[in-house]
Short mmCIF file of C-alpha atoms in Angstrom, two decimals:
data_model
loop_
_atom_site.label_atom_id
_atom_site.label_comp_id
_atom_site.label_asym_id
_atom_site.label_seq_id
_atom_site.Cartn_x
_atom_site.Cartn_y
_atom_site.Cartn_z
CA MET A 347 -119.59 -144.62 172.19
CA SER A 348 -118.93 -144.69 168.36
CA GLY A 349 -115.39 -144.40 166.83
CA PHE A 350 -114.43 -141.43 164.78
CA ASP A 351 -112.89 -140.63 161.51
CA PRO A 352 -109.23 -139.49 162.01
CA ASP A 353 -109.41 -137.11 158.83
CA GLN A 354 -112.22 -135.26 160.29
CA ILE A 355 -110.44 -134.14 163.30
CA SER A 356 -109.18 -130.45 163.18
CA LEU A 357 -106.05 -129.06 164.88
CA ALA A 358 -105.61 -125.49 165.76
CA SER A 359 -102.54 -124.13 164.28
CA ALA A 360 -100.91 -122.48 167.29
CA HIS A 361 -99.59 -125.39 169.74
CA ASN A 362 -98.07 -123.44 172.73
CA PHE A 363 -100.26 -121.93 175.44
CA ILE A 364 -98.71 -118.97 177.35
CA GLY A 365 -100.29 -116.09 179.27
CA GLY A 366 -103.75 -117.40 178.91
CA CYS A 367 -103.85 -118.16 174.95
CA ARG A 368 -102.46 -120.13 172.32
CA VAL A 369 -99.12 -118.88 170.67
CA ALA A 370 -97.31 -120.19 167.77
CA GLY A 371 -93.89 -121.45 168.39
CA ARG A 372 -90.97 -119.80 166.79
CA GLY A 373 -88.75 -122.80 167.24
CA PRO A 374 -88.09 -125.82 164.69
CA SER A 375 -91.04 -127.48 163.27
CA ILE A 376 -91.96 -131.28 164.39
CA SER A 377 -93.82 -133.72 162.31
CA VAL A 378 -96.20 -135.53 164.55
CA LEU A 379 -97.09 -139.01 163.22
CA ARG A 380 -100.40 -140.92 163.98
CA PRO A 381 -98.85 -144.31 165.44
CA SER A 382 -102.13 -146.11 164.10
CA ASP A 383 -101.14 -145.51 160.43
CA GLY A 384 -97.94 -143.64 160.32
CA ARG A 385 -99.50 -140.84 158.66
CA VAL A 386 -98.52 -137.15 159.63
CA GLN A 387 -100.88 -135.69 162.06
CA ALA A 388 -99.71 -132.12 161.96
CA GLU A 389 -96.50 -130.09 162.30
CA LEU A 390 -95.89 -129.07 165.88
CA ASP A 391 -94.39 -125.76 166.27
CA SER A 392 -91.98 -125.57 169.00
CA VAL A 393 -90.84 -122.81 171.09
CA ASP A 394 -87.22 -121.14 170.63
CA ALA A 395 -85.25 -120.21 173.50
CA ASP A 396 -86.53 -116.68 173.90
CA GLN A 397 -90.18 -117.83 174.17
CA LEU A 398 -89.22 -120.56 176.52
CA GLY A 399 -88.00 -117.63 178.88
CA GLU A 400 -90.90 -115.61 178.04
CA ALA A 401 -93.11 -118.89 179.27
CA VAL A 402 -91.27 -119.08 182.58
CA GLU A 403 -91.19 -115.46 183.22
CA ASN A 404 -94.89 -115.32 182.53
CA ALA A 405 -95.53 -117.99 185.09
CA GLN A 406 -93.38 -116.49 187.72
CA ALA A 407 -95.21 -113.04 187.18
CA ALA A 408 -98.43 -114.85 187.47
CA TYR A 409 -97.50 -116.65 190.64
CA LYS A 410 -96.42 -113.35 192.15
CA TYR A 411 -99.36 -111.00 190.92
CA SER A 412 -102.28 -112.92 189.81
CA GLY A 413 -103.39 -113.55 193.30
CA TRP A 414 -103.60 -117.18 192.78
CA ALA A 415 -101.45 -118.02 195.51
CA GLN A 416 -103.13 -115.65 197.92
CA THR A 417 -106.55 -116.76 196.90
CA ASP A 418 -108.56 -118.33 199.93
CA PRO A 419 -108.21 -122.13 199.61
CA ARG A 420 -111.92 -122.69 199.11
CA GLY A 421 -111.71 -120.39 196.30
CA ARG A 422 -109.00 -122.36 194.44
CA MET A 423 -110.99 -125.40 195.27
CA LYS A 424 -114.12 -123.80 193.37
CA VAL A 425 -112.02 -122.73 190.12
CA LEU A 426 -110.38 -126.51 189.95
CA ARG A 427 -113.76 -128.16 190.32
CA ARG A 428 -115.19 -125.98 187.60
CA TRP A 429 -112.09 -126.99 185.41
CA ALA A 430 -112.91 -130.73 186.13
CA ASP A 431 -116.58 -130.17 185.04
CA LEU A 432 -115.47 -128.72 181.93
CA ILE A 433 -113.11 -131.59 181.07
CA GLU A 434 -115.96 -133.96 181.51
CA ALA A 435 -118.26 -132.03 179.46
CA ASP A 436 -115.62 -131.59 176.80
CA ALA A 437 -115.16 -135.61 176.28
CA ALA A 438 -116.51 -135.57 172.75
CA THR A 439 -113.69 -133.20 171.81
CA LEU A 440 -111.00 -134.29 174.09
CA ALA A 441 -111.42 -138.03 173.51
CA PRO A 442 -110.69 -138.09 169.74
CA LEU A 443 -107.99 -135.44 170.13
CA GLU A 444 -106.13 -137.82 172.71
CA ALA A 445 -106.89 -140.95 170.75
CA LEU A 446 -105.84 -139.64 167.38
CA GLY A 447 -102.09 -139.32 167.83
CA SER A 448 -101.54 -141.64 170.90
CA THR A 449 -101.42 -145.20 171.59
CA ARG A 450 -104.95 -145.04 173.71
CA THR A 451 -107.84 -146.45 172.15
CA ILE A 452 -111.05 -144.25 171.95
CA ASN A 453 -112.66 -146.93 173.94
CA GLU A 454 -110.26 -146.69 176.70
CA ILE A 455 -110.21 -143.01 176.92
CA ASN A 456 -113.93 -142.67 176.97
CA ALA A 457 -114.08 -145.48 179.74
CA TRP A 458 -111.09 -144.00 181.60
CA ASP A 459 -108.70 -141.29 180.69
CA VAL A 460 -111.13 -138.27 180.60
CA SER A 461 -113.14 -138.87 183.64
CA TYR A 462 -110.00 -140.16 185.70
CA THR A 463 -108.46 -136.77 184.65
CA ALA A 464 -111.25 -134.46 185.96
CA GLU A 465 -111.19 -136.60 189.08
CA THR A 466 -107.48 -136.16 189.56
CA ILE A 467 -108.08 -132.31 189.64
CA ARG A 468 -110.99 -132.68 192.04
CA PHE A 469 -109.06 -134.86 194.50
CA PHE A 470 -106.25 -132.19 194.82
CA ALA A 471 -108.62 -129.57 194.80
CA GLU A 472 -109.95 -130.91 198.05
CA TRP A 473 -106.60 -130.57 199.59
CA ALA A 474 -106.40 -126.66 199.20
CA ASP A 475 -107.65 -126.09 202.60
CA LYS A 476 -106.57 -129.35 204.30
CA VAL A 477 -102.79 -128.40 204.61
CA GLY A 478 -101.41 -125.06 205.90
CA GLY A 479 -99.09 -125.81 208.57
CA GLU A 480 -99.05 -126.54 212.44
CA VAL A 481 -98.70 -125.23 215.65
CA ALA A 482 -95.34 -126.49 217.55
CA ALA A 483 -95.07 -127.18 221.28
CA THR A 484 -93.00 -124.70 222.80
CA THR A 485 -92.79 -122.91 226.15
CA PRO A 486 -95.54 -120.84 227.21
CA ASP A 487 -94.23 -117.36 226.28
CA LYS A 488 -93.58 -118.53 222.72
CA LEU A 489 -95.62 -119.53 219.61
CA GLY A 490 -93.85 -121.88 217.22
CA LEU A 491 -95.47 -122.32 213.89
CA THR A 492 -94.72 -124.23 210.59
CA ILE A 493 -96.14 -122.51 207.49
CA ALA A 494 -96.83 -124.12 204.20
CA GLU A 495 -96.28 -122.26 201.39
CA PRO A 496 -95.92 -122.79 197.50
CA TYR A 497 -92.71 -123.17 195.62
CA GLY A 498 -93.64 -120.60 192.91
CA VAL A 499 -92.84 -122.03 189.35
CA VAL A 500 -93.11 -125.78 188.88
CA ALA A 501 -91.49 -127.28 185.57
CA ALA A 502 -93.61 -130.05 184.79
CA ILE A 503 -92.40 -132.83 181.95
CA ALA A 504 -95.13 -135.21 180.98
CA PRO A 505 -94.72 -138.50 179.11
CA TRP A 506 -96.37 -139.68 175.85
CA ASN A 507 -98.03 -143.06 177.01
CA LEU A 508 -101.15 -141.38 178.82
CA PRO A 509 -101.01 -137.67 177.95
CA LEU A 510 -103.93 -136.40 179.64
CA VAL A 511 -103.85 -138.70 182.80
CA MET A 512 -100.04 -138.07 183.38
CA ALA A 513 -100.52 -134.22 182.86
CA GLY A 514 -103.01 -134.57 185.52
CA TRP A 515 -100.86 -136.03 188.04
CA LYS A 516 -98.40 -133.16 187.43
CA ILE A 517 -100.36 -130.15 187.37
CA ALA A 518 -103.32 -130.80 189.62
CA PRO A 519 -101.58 -130.86 192.86
CA ALA A 520 -98.96 -128.07 191.82
CA ILE A 521 -101.89 -125.67 190.97
CA ALA A 522 -104.22 -126.68 193.77
CA ALA A 523 -101.18 -125.82 196.11
CA GLY A 524 -100.83 -122.34 194.70
CA ASN A 525 -98.10 -122.64 192.57
CA SER A 526 -97.90 -121.94 188.67
CA VAL A 527 -96.90 -124.65 186.18
CA VAL A 528 -94.89 -124.58 183.02
CA LEU A 529 -95.58 -128.03 181.35
CA LYS A 530 -93.74 -129.56 178.54
CA PRO A 531 -95.79 -132.68 176.93
CA SER A 532 -93.98 -135.08 175.02
CA GLU A 533 -93.48 -133.97 171.41
CA MET A 534 -95.20 -137.22 170.10
CA THR A 535 -98.39 -136.37 171.95
CA PRO A 536 -98.77 -132.50 172.31
CA PHE A 537 -102.32 -131.58 171.31
CA SER A 538 -104.77 -132.62 173.80
CA ILE A 539 -103.17 -131.00 176.64
CA VAL A 540 -103.57 -127.50 175.07
CA ARG A 541 -107.26 -128.05 175.04
CA LEU A 542 -106.79 -128.86 178.64
CA ALA A 543 -105.41 -125.51 179.23
CA GLU A 544 -107.84 -123.56 177.21
CA LEU A 545 -110.79 -125.35 179.68
CA ALA A 546 -108.71 -124.11 182.58
CA ILE A 547 -109.05 -120.42 181.57
CA GLU A 548 -112.67 -121.03 180.85
CA ALA A 549 -112.91 -122.28 184.52
CA GLY A 550 -111.41 -118.97 185.95
CA LEU A 551 -107.66 -120.07 186.18
CA PRO A 552 -105.84 -116.94 186.18
CA ALA A 553 -103.83 -116.45 182.88
CA GLY A 554 -100.01 -117.79 183.21
CA ILE A 555 -100.75 -120.22 186.05
CA PHE A 556 -100.59 -123.01 183.64
CA ASN A 557 -98.38 -122.60 180.51
CA ILE A 558 -97.46 -124.99 177.73
CA VAL A 559 -94.40 -125.16 176.02
CA GLN A 560 -93.82 -127.48 173.08
CA GLY A 561 -90.56 -129.16 171.94
CA ASP A 562 -88.37 -132.17 172.36
CA GLY A 563 -86.16 -132.88 175.45
CA ARG A 564 -83.13 -131.70 174.35
CA SER A 565 -84.31 -128.06 173.03
CA VAL A 566 -86.94 -127.47 175.59
CA GLY A 567 -86.86 -129.74 178.43
CA ASP A 568 -83.57 -129.35 179.37
CA PRO A 569 -83.29 -125.74 179.52
CA LEU A 570 -86.80 -125.69 181.00
CA VAL A 571 -85.53 -127.30 184.36
CA ARG A 572 -82.47 -125.41 184.20
CA ARG A 573 -84.18 -122.02 184.30
CA PRO A 574 -83.59 -120.09 187.64
CA GLU A 575 -86.96 -119.07 187.91
CA VAL A 576 -88.18 -122.88 188.21
CA ALA A 577 -88.31 -123.74 192.03
CA LYS A 578 -89.41 -127.44 191.47
CA VAL A 579 -89.48 -130.08 188.79
CA THR A 580 -91.72 -133.09 188.31
CA PHE A 581 -91.28 -135.74 185.54
CA THR A 582 -92.36 -138.88 184.34
CA GLY A 583 -90.30 -141.03 182.09
CA SER A 584 -87.29 -143.11 181.67
CA THR A 585 -84.85 -143.70 184.37
CA ALA A 586 -81.66 -142.24 182.12
CA THR A 587 -83.81 -138.99 181.65
CA GLY A 588 -84.74 -138.89 185.14
CA ALA A 589 -81.07 -139.00 186.21
CA ALA A 590 -80.25 -136.30 183.63
CA ILE A 591 -82.76 -134.20 185.03
CA MET A 592 -81.60 -134.68 188.68
CA THR A 593 -78.08 -133.61 187.63
CA ALA A 594 -79.54 -130.42 185.86
CA CYS A 595 -81.52 -129.60 189.11
CA ALA A 596 -78.55 -130.10 191.24
CA GLN A 597 -76.38 -127.83 188.99
CA THR A 598 -78.73 -124.97 188.68
CA GLY A 599 -80.72 -125.08 192.22
CA PRO A 600 -80.39 -127.37 194.08
CA LYS A 601 -84.13 -127.95 193.42
CA PRO A 602 -86.52 -130.55 194.65
CA VAL A 603 -87.72 -132.89 192.23
CA THR A 604 -90.47 -135.65 191.83
CA LEU A 605 -89.83 -138.64 189.55
CA GLU A 606 -91.84 -141.43 188.54
CA LEU A 607 -89.44 -143.56 186.37
CA GLY A 608 -89.04 -146.89 184.77
CA GLY A 609 -90.26 -150.46 185.85
CA LYS A 610 -90.09 -154.12 185.43
CA SER A 611 -92.77 -155.12 187.63
CA PRO A 612 -93.32 -158.82 188.63
CA GLN A 613 -96.43 -160.55 188.79
CA ILE A 614 -96.24 -163.57 191.31
CA VAL A 615 -99.23 -166.23 191.00
CA PHE A 616 -98.94 -168.62 193.72
CA ALA A 617 -100.50 -172.06 193.44
CA ASP A 618 -103.44 -171.40 195.74
CA ALA A 619 -104.51 -168.35 193.60
CA ALA A 620 -107.90 -168.29 191.51
CA VAL A 621 -106.00 -169.60 188.31
CA ASP A 622 -108.82 -167.88 185.67
CA LYS A 623 -108.65 -164.79 187.53
CA ALA A 624 -105.15 -164.37 188.12
CA ALA A 625 -104.51 -165.37 184.47
CA ALA A 626 -106.89 -162.88 183.00
CA ILE A 627 -105.40 -159.77 185.45
CA VAL A 628 -101.55 -161.03 184.30
CA ALA A 629 -102.59 -161.00 180.52
CA ARG A 630 -104.29 -157.60 180.89
CA ALA A 631 -101.35 -155.90 182.88
CA ILE A 632 -99.07 -156.49 179.95
CA THR A 633 -101.41 -155.88 176.88
CA LEU A 634 -103.14 -152.70 178.43
CA ASN A 635 -102.03 -149.71 176.12
CA ALA A 636 -100.00 -152.58 174.19
CA GLY A 637 -97.68 -152.73 177.21
CA GLN A 638 -96.76 -148.99 177.19
CA VAL A 639 -97.29 -148.30 180.83
CA CYS A 640 -94.65 -147.88 183.48
CA VAL A 641 -96.10 -150.33 185.83
CA ALA A 642 -96.93 -152.87 183.29
CA GLY A 643 -96.53 -156.42 184.69
CA SER A 644 -93.99 -157.76 182.49
CA ARG A 645 -92.77 -160.45 184.63
CA LEU A 646 -94.66 -163.42 185.15
CA LEU A 647 -93.26 -165.72 188.39
CA VAL A 648 -95.62 -168.38 188.50
CA GLN A 649 -95.24 -171.52 191.06
CA ASP A 650 -94.49 -174.57 189.15
CA LYS A 651 -97.44 -176.51 190.36
CA VAL A 652 -99.82 -174.30 188.36
CA ALA A 653 -97.65 -172.95 185.47
CA ASP A 654 -99.02 -174.86 182.79
CA GLN A 655 -102.70 -174.02 183.54
CA VAL A 656 -101.78 -170.16 184.11
CA ILE A 657 -99.59 -169.94 180.63
CA ASP A 658 -102.71 -171.90 178.71
CA ARG A 659 -105.09 -169.30 179.91
CA ILE A 660 -102.68 -166.20 179.20
CA LEU A 661 -102.21 -167.60 175.87
CA ALA A 662 -105.76 -167.53 175.27
CA ALA A 663 -106.37 -163.84 176.38
CA PHE A 664 -103.53 -162.94 174.06
CA ALA A 665 -104.98 -164.66 170.98
CA ALA A 666 -108.16 -163.01 171.62
CA HIS A 667 -106.66 -159.29 171.06
CA LYS A 668 -107.66 -157.55 168.08
CA ALA A 669 -104.96 -154.96 166.85
CA GLY A 670 -106.05 -151.79 165.28
CA PRO A 671 -106.15 -147.91 165.05
CA THR A 672 -107.08 -145.80 168.10
CA TRP A 673 -110.22 -144.59 166.57
CA ARG A 674 -111.92 -148.06 165.83
CA THR A 675 -114.38 -149.47 168.75
CA ASP A 676 -113.16 -153.03 167.92
CA THR A 677 -109.66 -152.60 168.35
CA THR A 678 -108.41 -154.26 171.70
CA LEU A 679 -104.85 -153.59 171.12
CA GLY A 680 -103.60 -150.25 170.09
CA PRO A 681 -100.46 -149.49 168.33
CA ILE A 682 -96.61 -148.78 169.45
CA ILE A 683 -95.97 -145.16 169.69
CA SER A 684 -93.20 -145.13 166.93
CA GLU A 685 -91.68 -147.55 164.37
CA GLY A 686 -88.41 -146.83 166.35
CA GLN A 687 -89.82 -148.16 169.62
CA LEU A 688 -91.28 -150.98 167.84
CA ASP A 689 -87.74 -151.76 166.37
CA ARG A 690 -86.40 -151.69 169.78
CA ILE A 691 -89.00 -153.94 170.90
CA ASP A 692 -88.45 -156.32 168.32
CA GLY A 693 -84.81 -156.29 168.71
CA ILE A 694 -85.05 -157.35 172.56
CA VAL A 695 -87.36 -160.11 171.64
CA LYS A 696 -85.03 -161.37 169.04
CA ARG A 697 -81.92 -161.07 170.91
CA ALA A 698 -83.78 -163.20 173.92
CA ILE A 699 -84.63 -165.90 171.19
CA GLY A 700 -81.07 -165.98 170.10
CA ASP A 701 -80.07 -166.63 173.61
CA GLY A 702 -82.37 -169.49 174.03
CA ALA A 703 -85.85 -168.22 175.02
CA LYS A 704 -88.79 -169.90 173.67
CA VAL A 705 -91.71 -168.18 172.07
CA LEU A 706 -95.15 -169.11 173.13
CA ALA A 707 -96.96 -166.52 171.56
CA GLY A 708 -96.44 -163.54 169.42
CA GLY A 709 -92.76 -162.86 168.98
CA GLY A 710 -93.09 -160.13 166.29
CA ARG A 711 -95.20 -157.66 164.34
CA ALA A 712 -98.88 -157.89 164.84
CA THR A 713 -101.34 -158.14 161.84
CA ALA A 714 -103.48 -155.00 161.63
CA PRO A 715 -106.24 -153.80 159.28
CA GLN A 716 -103.88 -150.98 158.17
CA GLU A 717 -100.41 -149.84 158.20
CA GLY A 718 -99.21 -148.87 161.55
CA SER A 719 -96.85 -149.66 164.43
CA TYR A 720 -98.10 -152.73 166.01
CA PHE A 721 -96.58 -155.64 168.05
CA ALA A 722 -98.06 -158.82 168.92
CA PRO A 723 -98.59 -159.99 172.44
CA THR A 724 -95.62 -162.18 173.13
CA LEU A 725 -94.77 -164.54 175.96
CA LEU A 726 -91.26 -165.68 176.27
CA ALA A 727 -90.18 -168.70 178.42
CA ASN A 728 -86.89 -170.39 179.06
CA VAL A 729 -85.45 -166.79 179.79
CA ASP A 730 -82.18 -166.20 181.32
CA GLN A 731 -82.60 -164.22 184.57
CA ARG A 732 -79.76 -161.86 183.57
CA SER A 733 -81.18 -161.47 180.02
CA GLU A 734 -82.13 -157.92 178.53
CA ALA A 735 -85.61 -159.43 178.33
CA VAL A 736 -86.08 -159.92 181.98
CA GLN A 737 -83.93 -156.90 183.34
CA GLY A 738 -84.72 -154.35 180.90
CA GLU A 739 -87.73 -152.20 180.41
CA ILE A 740 -89.25 -153.11 177.04
CA PHE A 741 -92.33 -150.95 177.04
CA GLY A 742 -94.50 -153.22 174.78
CA PRO A 743 -96.64 -156.09 175.24
CA VAL A 744 -93.87 -158.65 175.97
CA LEU A 745 -94.26 -160.74 179.03
CA THR A 746 -91.54 -163.21 180.25
CA VAL A 747 -92.52 -166.30 182.34
CA GLN A 748 -90.35 -167.97 185.04
CA THR A 749 -91.61 -170.60 187.50
CA PHE A 750 -90.51 -171.02 191.14
CA ALA A 751 -90.82 -173.76 193.61
CA ASP A 752 -91.35 -171.71 197.03
CA GLU A 753 -91.82 -168.37 198.57
CA ALA A 754 -88.09 -167.59 199.00
CA GLU A 755 -87.37 -168.22 195.42
CA ALA A 756 -90.53 -166.10 194.15
CA TYR A 757 -89.09 -163.13 196.32
CA ALA A 758 -85.60 -163.57 195.20
CA LEU A 759 -86.56 -163.59 191.45
CA ALA A 760 -88.81 -160.68 191.93
CA ASN A 761 -86.24 -158.44 193.77
CA ASP A 762 -83.31 -159.24 191.50
CA SER A 763 -84.12 -156.02 189.28
CA ALA A 764 -82.82 -152.59 189.14
CA TYR A 765 -86.27 -151.24 189.16
CA GLY A 766 -89.07 -151.26 191.89
CA LEU A 767 -91.93 -149.35 190.57
CA ALA A 768 -94.88 -151.92 191.37
CA ALA A 769 -95.62 -155.69 191.83
CA GLY A 770 -98.46 -158.08 191.81
CA VAL A 771 -99.21 -160.90 193.99
CA HIS A 772 -102.23 -163.50 193.35
CA THR A 773 -102.95 -165.74 196.17
CA ALA A 774 -106.14 -166.82 198.38
CA ASP A 775 -103.77 -166.72 201.57
CA VAL A 776 -104.31 -163.35 203.30
CA ALA A 777 -101.11 -164.03 205.34
CA LEU A 778 -99.08 -164.98 202.50
CA ALA A 779 -100.16 -161.89 200.70
CA LEU A 780 -99.21 -159.92 203.73
CA ARG A 781 -95.70 -161.59 203.69
CA ALA A 782 -95.25 -160.93 199.91
CA THR A 783 -96.20 -157.30 200.23
CA ARG A 784 -93.38 -157.02 202.99
CA ALA A 785 -91.09 -158.82 201.20
CA LEU A 786 -91.23 -157.20 197.68
CA GLU A 787 -89.15 -154.15 196.88
CA ALA A 788 -91.50 -152.18 195.20
CA GLY A 789 -93.56 -148.69 195.71
CA THR A 790 -96.81 -150.38 195.21
CA VAL A 791 -97.90 -153.81 195.50
CA TRP A 792 -101.35 -154.84 194.08
CA VAL A 793 -102.96 -158.26 195.62
CA ASN A 794 -105.48 -160.15 193.37
CA ARG A 795 -105.73 -157.36 191.11
CA TYR A 796 -103.34 -155.15 189.21
CA GLY A 797 -103.13 -151.47 188.09
CA ARG A 798 -104.55 -148.11 188.85
CA SER A 799 -107.81 -147.63 190.63
CA ASN A 800 -109.77 -144.44 191.46
CA ASP A 801 -108.26 -144.39 195.03
CA PHE A 802 -106.64 -141.08 194.62
CA ILE A 803 -105.48 -141.13 198.26
CA LEU A 804 -102.95 -143.84 197.77
CA PRO A 805 -99.78 -142.49 196.40
CA THR A 806 -97.78 -144.10 193.52
CA GLY A 807 -93.83 -143.95 193.36
CA GLY A 808 -90.96 -146.20 192.91
CA TYR A 809 -88.10 -147.68 194.82
CA LYS A 810 -84.51 -148.18 193.62
CA GLN A 811 -84.36 -146.84 189.95
CA SER A 812 -88.04 -146.23 189.56
CA GLY A 813 -87.81 -142.91 191.02
CA ILE A 814 -88.16 -140.47 193.85
CA GLY A 815 -91.19 -139.05 195.57
CA LYS A 816 -94.80 -139.78 195.03
CA ASP A 817 -97.43 -138.92 192.60
CA LEU A 818 -100.96 -138.91 193.96
CA GLY A 819 -102.19 -138.92 197.50
CA ARG A 820 -101.52 -136.52 200.27
CA GLU A 821 -97.99 -137.06 199.58
CA ALA A 822 -98.09 -135.44 196.12
CA TYR A 823 -100.07 -132.51 197.34
CA VAL A 824 -97.45 -131.71 200.50
CA ALA A 825 -94.29 -132.15 197.62
CA ASN A 826 -95.55 -129.12 196.00
CA LEU A 827 -95.21 -126.97 199.45
CA LYS A 828 -92.16 -125.50 201.28
CA THR A 829 -92.19 -125.20 204.92
CA LYS A 830 -91.34 -121.95 206.77
CA THR A 831 -90.77 -121.98 210.50
CA ALA A 832 -91.74 -119.12 212.70
CA LEU A 833 -91.07 -118.66 216.55
CA ILE A 834 -92.82 -115.93 218.10
CA GLU A 835 -91.93 -114.58 221.66
CA PHE A 836 -94.27 -112.47 223.66
#
């Protein structure tokens, strides 16, 4: 698949989607920059308070009167399958649109993001006729039932790091379960999602079942989750923002929430691991999307017997990366989302160095063929366990390395974190792998691999400050349904 000329990608002028069509926002205009070169991509028209209310009320009316929630489950399934097919068929439009203003390279989007988003929708479509309630055991003269029903209006807030993929996680289970959704994308990556909504209408989704409102978190996100019509909230982003959303939902509901939040995920390499494979996995887990992934494997814990071998191979993998814009097919390391985020990453690295950390690779801006926000793959040794570099979510291509002598020390280091989103284990010993999986305080543990797969049946979600609830899996579908109890006496 070839690259593209960023200046040839045209954007529609109206960026909100309400009641089945694009709508120009009446709120403040936001300059959306291309992180690959720092140029303005477009001016985003955000909604004002009245339009936000109109979008939510429209979604509520669609839930009540469009018939979507009452459509037979197989009927909903057919619409969602058509939507997924249209997404895949539209890859030539969606992929450049996604790459233009995001950190995702055109190669990654064509190989993964578009098809993965379509498959997410197909997966949840299949659940539409699999969950409906149960008959409870009661006395012979009674019939006890639990009935699963959609919540109504679901507010979804998606992050900027994988715009299409994360939107799919949020909207697919909610809509498949019969809800309507009002989605706020990140104001830094707002445009591809609107195309997704247009395709939904083309597939036959009733107008108003999927609305999109644009704007920042303070002006649009916070009032969205506080709207009285909103019955449930789902969010992916920082732990601090997740806590603020929980507070808002408690104050205006209470409302159930699904929160996928920050991470500081360890990768443990035991001495018996296949060194070449383990090192390649570790390197990719921190450089994928330039480290801007919630589950990025940002802490390397390696058994002292093989530390030098693993580190040497990671350094070689880091050196092989080529930083560049998302629209070039030879780019293997994309940009950081903004100059502000790059400065934040650089500050954490500099403070770690000031506290005694040793830079084995990188340590600052990456050289790229043009202006933009690029940070070199960085490996820090001699880091203090209490340092910001070890404890804080950096959200960039920065890997810390620490050694351990035995299992107990490995688990102690791995679990010494406020986060618990994911972890990786590398070993040839199945019994050791099982012990490690049990010992690690993380919502997902990968063994001899790292990162997402097409196994949509496996839920994802965090322990501790990494979140509440699950995305993907049966759990995500069920989380978009409330349960009613009925007891009938004859």
